[in-house]
Short mmCIF file of C-alpha atoms in Angstrom, two decimals:
data_model
loop_
_atom_site.label_atom_id
_atom_site.label_comp_id
_atom_site.label_asym_id
_atom_site.label_seq_id
_atom_site.Cartn_x
_atom_site.Cartn_y
_atom_site.Cartn_z
CA MET A 1 0.46 -42.31 -17.87
CA THR A 2 0.49 -39.14 -19.97
CA PRO A 3 3.31 -39.22 -22.53
CA THR A 4 5.78 -36.38 -22.46
CA SER A 5 7.01 -34.52 -25.48
CA PRO A 6 10.52 -35.06 -26.85
CA ALA A 7 11.48 -31.55 -25.78
CA ALA A 8 10.42 -32.29 -22.24
CA GLU A 9 12.39 -35.54 -22.25
CA THR A 10 15.47 -33.76 -23.58
CA THR A 11 15.45 -30.90 -21.10
CA GLY A 12 14.26 -32.96 -18.17
CA GLU A 13 11.18 -30.75 -17.66
CA CYS A 14 7.67 -31.98 -17.06
CA ALA A 15 5.18 -31.72 -19.88
CA ASP A 16 2.93 -29.59 -17.64
CA SER A 17 5.69 -27.12 -16.75
CA PRO A 18 5.26 -23.59 -18.14
CA PRO A 19 7.29 -22.61 -21.19
CA ALA A 20 10.62 -20.86 -20.69
CA SER A 21 9.35 -17.63 -22.27
CA ALA A 22 6.49 -17.47 -19.77
CA VAL A 23 8.93 -18.06 -16.90
CA ARG A 24 11.22 -15.29 -18.19
CA GLN A 25 8.29 -12.91 -18.55
CA GLY A 26 7.19 -13.72 -15.00
CA ARG A 27 10.70 -13.04 -13.71
CA LEU A 28 10.90 -9.76 -15.62
CA ALA A 29 7.49 -8.73 -14.33
CA GLY A 30 8.59 -9.53 -10.77
CA SER A 31 11.85 -7.56 -11.17
CA ARG A 32 10.15 -4.42 -12.52
CA ARG A 33 8.97 -1.71 -10.18
CA SER A 34 6.56 1.04 -11.13
CA VAL A 35 7.52 4.71 -10.95
CA LYS A 36 4.58 5.29 -8.64
CA ARG A 37 5.88 2.68 -6.19
CA ARG A 38 9.35 4.20 -6.31
CA ILE A 39 8.02 7.69 -5.57
CA GLN A 40 5.96 6.26 -2.73
CA ALA A 41 9.10 4.57 -1.39
CA LEU A 42 10.84 7.94 -1.64
CA GLY A 43 7.99 9.48 0.33
CA ILE A 44 8.36 6.82 3.02
CA LEU A 45 12.09 7.47 3.15
CA VAL A 46 11.45 11.18 3.52
CA GLY A 47 8.95 10.40 6.25
CA LEU A 48 11.57 8.39 8.11
CA THR A 49 13.96 11.29 7.65
CA LEU A 50 11.31 13.57 9.11
CA VAL A 51 10.96 11.35 12.17
CA SER A 52 14.74 11.26 12.59
CA ALA A 53 14.89 15.03 12.25
CA ALA A 54 12.17 15.38 14.88
CA PHE A 55 14.13 13.18 17.26
CA LEU A 56 17.27 15.21 16.57
CA GLY A 57 15.29 18.39 17.11
CA LEU A 58 14.14 17.08 20.46
CA GLN A 59 17.74 16.48 21.43
CA ILE A 60 18.71 19.96 20.30
CA PHE A 61 15.77 21.42 22.14
CA THR A 62 17.16 20.05 25.38
CA MET A 63 20.17 22.31 24.82
CA THR A 64 18.13 25.45 24.23
CA GLU A 65 17.83 28.32 26.69
CA SER A 66 14.52 27.35 28.29
CA ALA A 67 15.53 23.72 28.68
CA ARG A 68 18.89 24.63 30.22
CA MET A 69 17.23 27.15 32.54
CA ALA A 70 14.69 24.54 33.69
CA GLU A 71 17.40 21.96 34.28
CA ALA A 72 19.57 24.50 36.14
CA THR A 73 16.67 25.48 38.39
CA THR A 74 16.04 21.83 39.22
CA GLN A 75 19.68 21.30 40.11
CA LEU A 76 19.67 24.52 42.15
CA ASN A 77 16.74 23.35 44.27
CA LEU A 78 18.33 19.94 44.70
CA ALA A 79 21.56 21.53 45.92
CA MET A 80 19.67 23.75 48.41
CA GLU A 81 17.79 20.75 49.77
CA ARG A 82 20.93 18.66 50.15
CA MET A 83 22.91 21.41 51.92
CA ALA A 84 20.06 22.18 54.34
CA ARG A 85 19.51 18.48 55.09
CA HIS A 86 23.21 17.74 55.56
CA TYR A 87 23.48 20.77 57.85
CA GLU A 88 20.59 19.52 60.02
CA LEU A 89 22.15 16.05 60.22
CA ALA A 90 25.46 17.53 61.23
CA GLU A 91 23.73 19.70 63.82
CA ARG A 92 21.97 16.71 65.37
CA SER A 93 25.06 14.55 65.39
CA ARG A 94 27.14 17.00 67.46
CA ALA A 95 28.14 15.97 70.98
CA PRO A 96 26.68 17.82 74.01
CA SER A 97 30.10 19.28 74.74
CA ASP A 98 30.22 20.74 71.25
CA LEU A 99 26.87 22.40 71.75
CA GLU A 100 28.35 24.58 74.54
CA SER A 101 31.16 25.73 72.25
CA ALA A 102 30.73 27.84 69.08
CA PRO A 103 27.58 27.02 67.05
CA LEU A 104 27.92 24.95 63.87
CA ILE A 105 26.99 27.91 61.68
CA GLU A 106 30.26 29.52 62.72
CA ASP A 107 32.40 26.41 61.96
CA ALA A 108 33.73 27.25 58.49
CA ARG A 109 35.63 23.97 58.08
CA THR A 110 32.60 21.81 58.81
CA LEU A 111 30.36 23.92 56.63
CA ARG A 112 32.84 23.63 53.73
CA ALA A 113 32.82 19.86 54.08
CA ILE A 114 29.02 19.85 54.01
CA ALA A 115 29.01 22.00 50.85
CA LEU A 116 31.58 19.81 49.13
CA GLU A 117 29.58 16.68 49.88
CA SER A 118 26.27 18.22 48.77
CA LEU A 119 27.56 19.67 45.48
CA ALA A 120 29.98 16.91 44.48
CA ASP A 121 27.84 15.49 41.63
CA LEU A 122 26.14 18.71 40.52
CA ARG A 123 28.29 20.18 37.76
CA GLY A 124 28.60 23.96 37.66
CA LEU A 125 27.08 24.61 41.11
CA GLU A 126 28.84 26.46 43.87
CA GLY A 127 27.57 27.58 47.27
CA GLY A 128 28.11 28.14 50.96
CA PHE A 129 26.59 29.37 54.22
CA TYR A 130 25.88 32.65 55.99
CA ALA A 131 26.16 33.13 59.79
CA SER A 132 23.74 35.69 61.24
CA SER A 133 25.72 36.15 64.47
CA SER A 134 28.92 37.22 62.68
CA GLY A 135 27.43 38.40 59.38
CA ARG A 136 29.95 36.35 57.40
CA LEU A 137 29.70 34.34 54.22
CA HIS A 138 31.82 31.25 54.73
CA GLY A 139 31.91 27.51 54.12
CA TYR A 140 32.18 28.17 50.36
CA ALA A 141 32.76 25.20 48.01
CA PHE A 142 32.91 24.64 44.25
CA PRO A 143 33.71 20.93 43.86
CA THR A 144 33.21 20.79 40.04
CA TYR A 145 35.44 23.77 39.29
CA SER A 146 37.49 23.02 36.15
CA GLY A 147 40.45 25.24 37.00
CA SER A 148 44.00 24.23 37.91
CA GLY A 149 43.20 23.88 41.62
CA PRO A 150 40.33 23.95 44.13
CA LYS A 151 38.43 27.20 44.26
CA THR A 152 37.98 28.51 47.82
CA ASP A 153 37.05 32.16 47.41
CA ILE A 154 33.60 33.51 46.76
CA PRO A 155 33.49 35.39 43.43
CA GLU A 156 33.75 39.06 44.28
CA ALA A 157 31.52 40.16 41.40
CA GLU A 158 28.60 38.09 42.71
CA ARG A 159 29.18 38.70 46.48
CA PRO A 160 26.83 41.73 46.68
CA VAL A 161 24.01 39.77 45.03
CA ILE A 162 24.59 36.83 47.37
CA SER A 163 24.59 39.07 50.48
CA ARG A 164 21.43 40.85 49.37
CA LEU A 165 19.56 37.61 48.54
CA VAL A 166 20.65 36.01 51.86
CA GLY A 167 19.42 39.05 53.80
CA GLN A 168 16.05 38.94 52.07
CA ALA A 169 15.72 35.21 52.78
CA LEU A 170 16.45 35.76 56.48
CA ALA A 171 14.01 38.65 56.63
CA THR A 172 11.21 36.75 54.92
CA LYS A 173 12.14 33.30 56.28
CA THR A 174 11.47 31.83 52.82
CA LEU A 175 13.39 30.35 49.90
CA LEU A 176 14.25 33.00 47.33
CA GLU A 177 15.57 32.63 43.76
CA GLU A 178 17.00 35.16 41.35
CA HIS A 179 18.82 35.09 38.04
CA ILE A 180 21.05 37.73 36.49
CA GLU A 181 22.14 38.04 32.87
CA SER A 182 25.71 39.04 32.12
CA GLY A 183 26.48 39.24 28.42
CA PHE A 184 25.81 35.83 26.89
CA ASP A 185 25.85 34.21 30.36
CA ALA A 186 23.12 33.75 32.96
CA ILE A 187 23.64 33.23 36.69
CA LEU A 188 20.99 31.65 38.93
CA PHE A 189 20.99 32.35 42.69
CA ALA A 190 19.03 30.75 45.50
CA ALA A 191 19.07 31.31 49.29
CA ALA A 192 17.11 29.76 52.16
CA PRO A 193 17.16 30.47 55.94
CA LEU A 194 18.39 27.94 58.49
CA LEU A 195 15.93 28.05 61.41
CA ARG A 196 16.31 26.98 65.04
CA ASN A 197 13.19 27.08 67.15
CA GLY A 198 11.55 29.15 64.44
CA GLU A 199 14.22 31.82 64.42
CA PRO A 200 16.81 32.23 61.64
CA MET A 201 20.34 31.52 62.79
CA GLY A 202 21.88 31.65 59.34
CA ALA A 203 21.27 30.80 55.69
CA VAL A 204 22.42 28.53 52.87
CA TRP A 205 23.00 29.84 49.36
CA VAL A 206 23.76 28.26 45.95
CA MET A 207 24.83 29.78 42.64
CA HIS A 208 24.74 28.22 39.13
CA ARG A 209 26.52 29.90 36.21
CA LEU A 210 25.23 29.09 32.68
CA PRO A 211 27.87 30.26 30.18
CA GLY A 212 26.73 31.13 26.64
CA ILE A 213 23.04 30.48 27.23
CA ARG A 214 22.17 33.76 25.56
CA ASN A 215 24.33 32.96 22.48
CA PRO A 216 22.44 33.96 19.27
CA GLN A 217 23.89 30.86 17.62
CA TRP A 218 21.30 28.74 19.42
CA ARG A 219 18.52 30.73 17.78
CA THR A 220 20.16 29.99 14.43
CA TYR A 221 20.19 26.30 15.29
CA ASN A 222 16.51 26.43 16.21
CA ALA A 223 15.61 28.23 12.98
CA SER A 224 17.66 25.72 10.95
CA LEU A 225 15.93 22.84 12.69
CA ILE A 226 12.49 24.27 11.99
CA ALA A 227 13.45 24.88 8.35
CA MET A 228 14.75 21.31 8.01
CA LEU A 229 11.57 19.86 9.48
CA ALA A 230 9.43 22.04 7.20
CA MET A 231 11.49 21.03 4.16
CA ALA A 232 11.22 17.36 5.01
CA GLY A 233 7.45 17.66 5.43
CA LEU A 234 7.18 19.59 2.17
CA THR A 235 9.23 16.92 0.37
CA ALA A 236 7.02 14.13 1.69
CA GLY A 237 3.86 15.98 0.64
CA LEU A 238 5.34 16.79 -2.75
CA ALA A 239 6.28 13.14 -3.30
CA TRP A 240 2.70 12.12 -2.50
CA LEU A 241 1.28 14.73 -4.88
CA ILE A 242 3.67 13.69 -7.67
CA ALA A 243 2.75 10.02 -7.19
CA ARG A 244 -0.95 10.88 -7.33
CA SER A 245 -0.55 13.11 -10.39
CA LEU A 246 1.59 10.46 -12.11
CA ASP A 247 -1.02 7.82 -11.40
CA ARG A 248 -3.73 10.00 -12.97
CA ALA A 249 -1.56 10.69 -16.03
CA ILE A 250 -0.86 6.99 -16.52
CA SER A 251 -4.58 6.25 -16.10
CA LYS A 252 -5.32 8.70 -18.96
CA ILE A 253 -2.77 6.93 -21.17
CA VAL A 254 -4.27 3.53 -20.28
CA VAL A 255 -7.77 4.76 -21.14
CA GLY A 256 -6.45 6.03 -24.49
CA ILE A 257 -4.77 2.70 -25.25
CA GLN A 258 -7.96 0.84 -24.32
CA ALA A 259 -9.84 3.08 -26.74
CA LEU A 260 -7.32 2.08 -29.42
CA HIS A 261 -8.02 -1.58 -28.69
CA ALA A 262 -11.73 -0.82 -29.08
CA GLY A 263 -11.04 0.56 -32.57
CA ASN A 264 -11.24 4.27 -31.76
CA LEU A 265 -8.18 5.63 -33.57
CA SER A 266 -8.16 8.98 -31.77
CA PRO A 267 -4.99 10.65 -30.41
CA ALA A 268 -4.10 9.87 -26.80
CA VAL A 269 -4.57 12.62 -24.19
CA ALA A 270 -1.43 14.59 -23.37
CA THR A 271 -0.16 14.80 -19.78
CA SER A 272 1.82 17.37 -17.81
CA TYR A 273 4.96 15.22 -17.73
CA GLU A 274 7.58 15.62 -20.43
CA GLU A 275 8.64 11.97 -20.27
CA LEU A 276 5.08 10.68 -20.45
CA ASP A 277 4.27 13.15 -23.21
CA ARG A 278 7.07 11.58 -25.26
CA VAL A 279 5.39 8.21 -24.79
CA VAL A 280 2.03 9.75 -25.72
CA GLY A 281 3.65 11.34 -28.79
CA ALA A 282 4.97 7.94 -29.86
CA ILE A 283 1.50 6.43 -29.36
CA ASN A 284 -0.09 9.24 -31.39
CA HIS A 285 2.47 8.71 -34.13
CA LEU A 286 1.65 5.01 -34.10
CA VAL A 287 -2.08 5.84 -34.26
CA GLU A 288 -1.50 8.11 -37.24
CA THR A 289 0.58 5.43 -38.93
CA VAL A 290 -2.14 2.84 -38.31
CA ARG A 291 -4.75 5.25 -39.68
CA VAL A 292 -2.70 5.80 -42.83
CA GLN A 293 -2.08 2.07 -43.21
CA GLN A 294 -5.76 1.37 -42.66
CA ALA A 295 -6.72 3.89 -45.37
CA ARG A 296 -4.12 2.35 -47.67
CA ARG A 297 -5.42 -1.12 -46.90
CA GLU A 298 -9.00 -0.05 -47.66
CA HIS A 299 -7.78 1.45 -50.95
CA LEU A 300 -5.96 -1.76 -51.82
CA GLU A 301 -9.01 -3.79 -50.86
CA ARG A 302 -11.15 -1.69 -53.20
CA GLN A 303 -8.60 -2.20 -55.96
CA LEU A 304 -8.46 -5.92 -55.20
CA HIS A 305 -12.25 -6.05 -55.19
CA GLN A 306 -12.32 -4.30 -58.55
CA ALA A 307 -9.70 -6.71 -59.88
CA ASP A 308 -11.69 -9.62 -58.52
CA ARG A 309 -14.82 -8.31 -60.21
CA LEU A 310 -12.97 -7.97 -63.51
CA ALA A 311 -11.50 -11.47 -63.11
CA THR A 312 -14.93 -12.86 -62.29
CA LEU A 313 -16.37 -11.07 -65.27
CA GLY A 314 -13.58 -12.49 -67.43
CA ARG A 315 -14.27 -16.01 -66.23
CA LEU A 316 -17.97 -15.47 -66.76
CA VAL A 317 -17.49 -14.16 -70.30
CA ALA A 318 -15.13 -17.00 -71.14
CA GLY A 319 -17.56 -19.57 -69.76
CA VAL A 320 -20.53 -18.01 -71.53
CA ALA A 321 -18.59 -17.87 -74.81
CA HIS A 322 -17.62 -21.52 -74.41
CA GLU A 323 -21.13 -22.63 -73.50
CA VAL A 324 -22.81 -20.59 -76.23
CA ARG A 325 -20.38 -21.40 -79.06
CA ASN A 326 -21.28 -25.09 -79.31
CA PRO A 327 -25.10 -24.66 -79.50
CA LEU A 328 -24.73 -21.79 -81.96
CA SER A 329 -22.40 -23.85 -84.15
CA SER A 330 -24.88 -26.71 -84.17
CA ILE A 331 -27.79 -24.35 -84.98
CA ARG A 332 -25.82 -22.68 -87.81
CA LEU A 333 -24.89 -26.05 -89.30
CA LYS A 334 -28.47 -27.28 -89.26
CA LEU A 335 -29.77 -24.02 -90.76
CA GLN A 336 -27.17 -24.16 -93.54
CA LEU A 337 -28.23 -27.70 -94.45
CA ALA A 338 -31.88 -26.67 -94.42
CA ARG A 339 -31.14 -23.65 -96.67
CA ARG A 340 -29.47 -25.83 -99.30
CA GLY A 341 -32.66 -27.86 -99.63
CA THR A 342 -30.79 -31.14 -99.86
CA LEU A 343 -32.57 -32.70 -96.89
CA ASP A 344 -35.77 -34.64 -97.07
CA VAL A 345 -38.68 -33.95 -94.77
CA SER A 346 -37.65 -36.41 -92.07
CA LYS A 347 -34.08 -35.14 -91.91
CA LEU A 348 -35.30 -31.54 -92.00
CA THR A 349 -37.61 -32.28 -89.09
CA ALA A 350 -34.71 -33.86 -87.17
CA ALA A 351 -32.54 -30.80 -87.91
CA PHE A 352 -35.20 -28.47 -86.54
CA ASP A 353 -35.53 -30.72 -83.49
CA VAL A 354 -31.80 -30.28 -82.89
CA VAL A 355 -32.18 -26.52 -83.31
CA GLU A 356 -35.03 -26.50 -80.80
CA GLN A 357 -32.97 -28.53 -78.29
CA GLU A 358 -30.01 -26.21 -78.64
CA ILE A 359 -32.26 -23.16 -78.20
CA SER A 360 -33.70 -24.76 -75.04
CA ARG A 361 -30.16 -25.33 -73.83
CA LEU A 362 -29.31 -21.67 -74.43
CA ASP A 363 -32.51 -20.65 -72.63
CA ARG A 364 -31.57 -22.71 -69.58
CA LEU A 365 -28.11 -21.16 -69.64
CA VAL A 366 -29.56 -17.64 -69.78
CA ALA A 367 -31.96 -18.46 -66.93
CA ARG A 368 -29.08 -19.67 -64.77
CA LEU A 369 -27.06 -16.55 -65.56
CA LEU A 370 -29.99 -14.33 -64.66
CA SER A 371 -30.35 -16.14 -61.34
CA VAL A 372 -26.70 -15.29 -60.64
CA ALA A 373 -26.90 -11.65 -61.70
CA LYS A 374 -30.25 -10.95 -60.03
CA PRO A 375 -30.71 -13.24 -57.03
CA SER A 376 -34.24 -13.49 -55.75
CA HIS A 377 -35.22 -11.65 -52.59
CA SER A 378 -34.85 -13.72 -49.45
CA GLU A 379 -38.02 -14.48 -47.53
CA CYS A 380 -37.14 -16.18 -44.23
CA LEU A 381 -40.05 -17.78 -42.38
CA PRO A 382 -40.26 -19.62 -39.03
CA THR A 383 -40.17 -23.30 -39.91
CA HIS A 384 -40.30 -26.61 -38.06
CA LEU A 385 -37.32 -28.22 -39.70
CA GLN A 386 -38.11 -31.96 -39.46
CA PRO A 387 -41.65 -31.86 -40.93
CA PHE A 388 -40.54 -29.44 -43.65
CA LEU A 389 -37.62 -31.65 -44.70
CA LYS A 390 -39.75 -34.79 -44.75
CA THR A 391 -42.29 -33.05 -46.99
CA LEU A 392 -39.50 -31.69 -49.23
CA LEU A 393 -37.72 -35.04 -49.54
CA GLN A 394 -40.81 -37.19 -50.09
CA PRO A 395 -40.92 -36.74 -53.94
CA TRP A 396 -37.25 -37.58 -54.17
CA GLN A 397 -37.81 -40.67 -52.04
CA MET A 398 -40.57 -41.85 -54.42
CA ARG A 399 -38.31 -41.18 -57.44
CA ALA A 400 -35.45 -43.14 -55.82
CA TRP A 401 -37.72 -46.13 -55.22
CA GLU A 402 -38.91 -46.01 -58.84
CA ASP A 403 -35.27 -46.02 -60.05
CA GLY A 404 -34.32 -48.87 -57.70
CA ILE A 405 -32.17 -46.71 -55.44
CA VAL A 406 -32.14 -47.37 -51.70
CA TRP A 407 -33.24 -44.25 -49.83
CA GLU A 408 -32.45 -43.62 -46.16
CA TYR A 409 -33.16 -40.58 -43.99
CA ARG A 410 -31.68 -40.14 -40.48
CA GLU A 411 -32.15 -37.56 -37.74
CA SER A 412 -29.69 -37.20 -34.89
CA VAL A 413 -31.59 -34.49 -32.99
CA ASP A 414 -33.42 -34.88 -29.69
CA GLN A 415 -36.49 -32.79 -30.49
CA ASP A 416 -38.15 -30.76 -33.22
CA VAL A 417 -35.87 -27.92 -34.33
CA SER A 418 -37.55 -24.59 -35.02
CA VAL A 419 -35.59 -22.41 -37.46
CA THR A 420 -36.06 -19.24 -39.52
CA VAL A 421 -35.02 -20.09 -43.06
CA ASP A 422 -35.73 -19.25 -46.71
CA ARG A 423 -37.68 -22.34 -47.80
CA ASP A 424 -37.36 -21.71 -51.54
CA ARG A 425 -33.59 -21.29 -51.42
CA LEU A 426 -33.20 -24.37 -49.21
CA SER A 427 -35.36 -26.34 -51.65
CA GLN A 428 -33.24 -25.13 -54.57
CA ILE A 429 -30.03 -26.30 -52.89
CA LEU A 430 -31.45 -29.71 -51.96
CA ASP A 431 -32.94 -30.22 -55.43
CA ASN A 432 -29.56 -29.53 -57.03
CA LEU A 433 -27.66 -31.82 -54.64
CA LEU A 434 -30.17 -34.67 -54.92
CA THR A 435 -30.23 -34.35 -58.74
CA ASN A 436 -26.46 -34.72 -58.82
CA ALA A 437 -26.63 -37.67 -56.44
CA MET A 438 -29.27 -39.45 -58.54
CA GLU A 439 -27.33 -38.87 -61.76
CA ALA A 440 -24.06 -40.07 -60.20
CA MET A 441 -25.40 -43.59 -59.56
CA SER A 442 -26.56 -46.48 -61.62
CA ALA A 443 -29.83 -48.16 -60.76
CA GLN A 444 -28.11 -51.21 -59.38
CA ASP A 445 -26.91 -51.10 -55.80
CA GLY A 446 -27.55 -47.35 -55.62
CA ARG A 447 -27.90 -45.81 -52.19
CA ILE A 448 -28.64 -42.27 -50.96
CA LEU A 449 -28.32 -41.29 -47.30
CA VAL A 450 -29.67 -37.94 -46.03
CA THR A 451 -28.66 -37.03 -42.47
CA LEU A 452 -29.93 -34.13 -40.33
CA THR A 453 -27.81 -33.08 -37.33
CA THR A 454 -27.43 -29.98 -35.18
CA GLU A 455 -24.18 -28.00 -34.92
CA GLY A 456 -24.41 -26.50 -31.44
CA GLN A 457 -27.52 -24.49 -30.55
CA ASP A 458 -27.62 -22.06 -33.49
CA ARG A 459 -26.76 -24.14 -36.59
CA PHE A 460 -27.98 -27.30 -38.31
CA SER A 461 -26.33 -29.58 -40.87
CA LEU A 462 -27.67 -31.61 -43.80
CA THR A 463 -25.42 -34.30 -45.30
CA ILE A 464 -26.25 -35.98 -48.62
CA ARG A 465 -24.15 -39.03 -49.45
CA ASP A 466 -24.43 -41.30 -52.47
CA SER A 467 -22.77 -44.57 -53.37
CA GLY A 468 -21.64 -43.46 -56.79
CA SER A 469 -18.14 -43.35 -58.18
CA GLY A 470 -17.31 -40.17 -56.29
CA ILE A 471 -15.37 -37.16 -57.49
CA PRO A 472 -11.74 -37.47 -58.61
CA PRO A 473 -9.31 -35.65 -56.29
CA GLU A 474 -8.09 -33.35 -59.07
CA HIS A 475 -11.66 -32.05 -59.61
CA ILE A 476 -12.49 -31.30 -55.98
CA PRO A 477 -10.81 -27.81 -55.85
CA HIS A 478 -12.92 -26.71 -58.85
CA LEU A 479 -16.31 -28.08 -57.79
CA PHE A 480 -17.82 -24.73 -56.86
CA GLU A 481 -16.34 -22.69 -59.70
CA PRO A 482 -18.76 -21.37 -62.37
CA PHE A 483 -19.02 -23.41 -65.58
CA PHE A 484 -17.01 -26.32 -64.21
CA THR A 485 -18.79 -29.60 -64.94
CA THR A 486 -18.02 -33.24 -65.73
CA LYS A 487 -21.42 -33.87 -67.34
CA PRO A 488 -21.74 -33.79 -71.09
CA GLN A 489 -24.99 -31.79 -70.93
CA GLY A 490 -24.19 -29.78 -67.76
CA THR A 491 -23.81 -26.02 -67.55
CA GLY A 492 -21.46 -25.98 -64.55
CA LEU A 493 -23.62 -23.54 -62.58
CA GLY A 494 -25.56 -25.84 -60.25
CA LEU A 495 -23.02 -26.32 -57.47
CA PHE A 496 -21.76 -22.76 -57.92
CA LEU A 497 -25.25 -21.34 -57.40
CA SER A 498 -25.95 -23.68 -54.49
CA ALA A 499 -22.74 -22.61 -52.72
CA GLU A 500 -23.55 -18.91 -53.33
CA ILE A 501 -27.08 -19.35 -51.98
CA ALA A 502 -25.72 -21.12 -48.89
CA ARG A 503 -23.28 -18.26 -48.27
CA ALA A 504 -26.04 -15.70 -48.76
CA MET A 505 -28.04 -17.53 -46.08
CA GLY A 506 -25.08 -17.32 -43.68
CA GLY A 507 -23.99 -20.93 -44.08
CA SER A 508 -21.68 -23.05 -46.21
CA LEU A 509 -21.73 -25.90 -48.71
CA THR A 510 -18.66 -28.16 -48.77
CA TYR A 511 -17.59 -31.46 -50.24
CA VAL A 512 -16.50 -34.08 -47.68
CA ASP A 513 -14.57 -37.24 -48.41
CA SER A 514 -16.70 -40.31 -47.77
CA PRO A 515 -14.93 -43.21 -46.04
CA ASP A 516 -17.15 -45.72 -47.92
CA GLY A 517 -16.63 -44.14 -51.34
CA GLY A 518 -19.09 -42.12 -53.35
CA GLY A 519 -19.80 -38.41 -53.06
CA GLN A 520 -20.77 -36.54 -49.93
CA PHE A 521 -21.86 -32.89 -49.61
CA ARG A 522 -22.50 -31.11 -46.32
CA LEU A 523 -24.78 -28.10 -46.02
CA ILE A 524 -24.51 -26.06 -42.79
CA LEU A 525 -27.03 -23.24 -42.20
CA PRO A 526 -27.84 -21.00 -39.22
CA CYS A 527 -31.11 -21.44 -37.39
CA SER A 528 -31.94 -17.78 -38.14
CA GLY A 529 -32.04 -16.54 -41.72
CA VAL A 530 -29.33 -14.24 -43.09
CA ASP A 531 -29.95 -12.17 -46.21
CA GLU A 532 -26.44 -11.08 -47.18
CA ALA A 533 -24.57 -12.04 -50.33
CA THR A 534 -20.93 -12.97 -50.07
CA ASP A 535 -18.12 -11.01 -51.70
CA GLN A 536 -17.84 -13.45 -54.57
CA GLY A 537 -21.60 -13.37 -55.26
CA ARG A 538 -21.66 -9.59 -55.09
CA SER A 539 -18.65 -9.35 -57.37
CA LEU A 540 -20.19 -11.68 -59.95
CA ALA A 541 -23.61 -10.01 -59.89
CA SER A 542 -22.24 -6.47 -60.05
CA ALA A 543 -19.79 -7.44 -62.78
CA MET A 544 -22.64 -8.84 -64.89
CA GLN A 545 -24.86 -5.85 -64.23
CA GLU A 546 -22.10 -3.38 -65.15
CA SER A 547 -21.28 -5.37 -68.28
#
């Protein structure tokens, strides 16, 4: 079972549950809506408004002049058909005795009943019959009349038109229609002959009055409807264009911000939107601030580098003064004794031997300092690592056996590793580390272990461990500082130079605590050579050259 953290136990949440900040950010991201999406939603809403306006326009169109005229004509024809059919049915249903009396076309009461029945559900229609034998218009009915009482008289103003249209229908034996405009109103007329044995015996007529059909207000309504539809369509198109333009503007800003992430501190591109331009202005101000801060940081880094060079030079001068003072004092003392002439030949010879030793010590010190100030040129060559190391370590193995020190070499690699490395520099590092290891042990129970391992696919590691007394903890932070040494005859430049050479080769030299005691150094180098000095090496070399 996987243990849970105390926080998870306290809050009752699982250890695998996402942190609260991530949950809040997810909720905030889900609650936010982009401006583009909102404009698109506005466009959809306008589109729905456009559809609703079109439906409303269709309803209004049914009330326009042409629609009302078409509907009135349809009702007019329906009324004519009903009245003619009802008349024929009434004619057929008459008794034989009634046939000998007056014809049905002369029976005004019956004809009125037929007209009332035929026009009962047709609002605004009125009509009647015409008898050819008597030349009368009778049987008139207007069942949907909205006045105070039933209307029984034919309108006098329209009687001449009705008589004329009925006469023409009887003469032509066909259905005739006519409409007359009177002010804002329109009146539709229709007449059809009633035939018996192919001869007209009378006629049926219908009239439909359309009040206000010619009212100019309807044209205003139509123009308003068209304008509303055009405006709605224009709004929808404008919303789409704005969303597209906004998307392009935001894409420009995103490209500019991505360029900033790539390190290109150039101003962001301005857009055509005032709000977005304010954002771009803030970004440009931030870019300018970053540029100024970067220039200031570079200036401070140069100052810090200069200060570091001066500090390194100071440490170097102090170390050199300390290292040179003792040999010079010894040489001066011996020369003073020799000048007095109080020494015999054997003592004088011993004094000059001391002088020679101290001069050799100063020469070694100068050689080390020159190697720091003027490092040799790197020459990296393709090398098979295992055979090269075995050849390099063989003299040290023979020396260890002669001094009674147990020597062991291990390889934890599967196959021969081919690297590109500076052989001389690697030899210099190993010689220095192995010299320190040999000097740190006594001949009894001494043991040196050299281990070769690989660090991934592009680095290798060499570990040198001895069974000596180790390094005190208080000395470990100063191991790789120049002129720090615990040896009476040491110069304190060996480990410093080795670490600088390792850095110049793109690797590192570190001290690692050994679980079994003793000292342990680990050298890690890349499989391909690197010829770059580190900042500390550059500072020290340049400081010495300038001095």
